[in-house]
């Protein structure tokens, strides 16, 4: 299963499926975007980032897509594994020293075997 | 990658008491640290920006006298929740940027429970 387009608070997929998690960001001046994974009771863990001069960036099993026209960010996870189960947040920043990350709403990803 | 250590990871305190949470950058110097608060099933909300050697900048709606922030060195920022009440129970998370980099490193969070 996968979700495209709108932000969903929860996403349930089967192990091995591809997952797509969406995020709409708010500030048109933002030019640095990051996806974080947060497991229960822990701090956010960096997954992948992208700067506004790019529209796609790939990592290991993950891809981030950026659409500045509609202020939309997505995270694609290939071959989702049970260990990917967590809450995923996007964050934005105006790429200026001393400025904080602003977090979007999270999506809880549940992966069943 | 750079490591940010937050202490304690869990704390339970009585109403009316104060609690101090420490955020340390272990292998880099952090000119700026940030404090976030996270309620259950919600996102991280920025509380304040902590600048080394100067006063913290608080977000709208965050009481500076309630949440005291001290950033006395390039590796340590502290958040003190004063006169804690049950509604202050939350997950508090700090992050630190190395020098003037925009890359943030997060602590493991502090679960505060006020009884």
mmCIF file of C-alpha atoms in Angstrom, chain B residues 68-114:
data_model
loop_
_atom_site.group_PDB
_atom_site.id
_atom_site.type_symbol
_atom_site.label_atom_id
_atom_site.label_comp_id
_atom_site.label_asym_id
_atom_site.label_seq_id
_atom_site.Cartn_x
_atom_site.Cartn_y
_atom_site.Cartn_z
ATOM 1 C CA UNK B 68 14.412 29.160 32.033
ATOM 2 C CA UNK B 69 17.127 28.567 29.476
ATOM 3 C CA UNK B 70 20.830 28.956 30.099
ATOM 4 C CA UNK B 71 23.489 28.451 27.442
ATOM 5 C CA UNK B 72 26.653 29.255 29.327
ATOM 6 C CA UNK B 73 29.086 27.323 27.173
ATOM 7 C CA UNK B 74 29.420 26.119 23.604
ATOM 8 C CA UNK B 75 28.592 22.572 24.640
ATOM 9 C CA UNK B 76 25.815 22.942 27.199
ATOM 10 C CA UNK B 77 22.339 24.390 27.309
ATOM 11 C CA UNK B 78 19.930 23.821 30.168
ATOM 12 C CA UNK B 79 16.167 24.109 30.364
ATOM 13 C CA UNK B 80 14.669 24.544 33.817
ATOM 14 C CA UNK B 81 10.956 24.040 34.209
ATOM 15 C CA UNK B 82 10.093 26.138 37.234
ATOM 16 C CA UNK B 83 7.171 25.511 39.554
ATOM 17 C CA UNK B 84 6.128 22.557 37.461
ATOM 18 C CA UNK B 85 2.472 21.620 37.107
ATOM 19 C CA UNK B 86 0.876 18.493 35.654
ATOM 20 C CA UNK B 87 0.165 20.342 32.389
ATOM 21 C CA UNK B 88 3.929 20.735 31.944
ATOM 22 C CA UNK B 89 4.205 16.970 31.592
ATOM 23 C CA UNK B 90 5.566 16.404 28.133
ATOM 24 C CA UNK B 91 8.492 15.150 26.084
ATOM 25 C CA UNK B 92 11.200 17.799 25.844
ATOM 26 C CA UNK B 93 13.783 17.547 23.072
ATOM 27 C CA UNK B 94 16.836 19.631 22.353
ATOM 28 C CA UNK B 95 18.812 20.014 19.174
ATOM 29 C CA UNK B 96 22.148 21.616 18.429
ATOM 30 C CA UNK B 97 23.758 22.972 15.299
ATOM 31 C CA UNK B 98 27.495 22.746 14.853
ATOM 32 C CA UNK B 99 28.931 26.226 14.477
ATOM 33 C CA UNK B 100 26.814 28.079 11.945
ATOM 34 C CA UNK B 101 25.696 24.973 10.111
ATOM 35 C CA UNK B 102 22.003 24.449 9.499
ATOM 36 C CA UNK B 103 22.282 20.707 10.133
ATOM 37 C CA UNK B 104 20.641 19.885 13.433
ATOM 38 C CA UNK B 105 21.509 17.030 15.781
ATOM 39 C CA UNK B 106 18.896 15.932 18.269
ATOM 40 C CA UNK B 107 19.096 14.691 21.810
ATOM 41 C CA UNK B 108 17.233 11.582 22.851
ATOM 42 C CA UNK B 109 14.572 13.586 24.681
ATOM 43 C CA UNK B 110 13.415 13.916 28.292
ATOM 44 C CA UNK B 111 10.097 12.569 29.449
ATOM 45 C CA UNK B 112 8.857 14.854 32.219
ATOM 46 C CA UNK B 113 5.975 13.734 34.389
ATOM 47 C CA UNK B 114 4.650 16.127 37.009
#
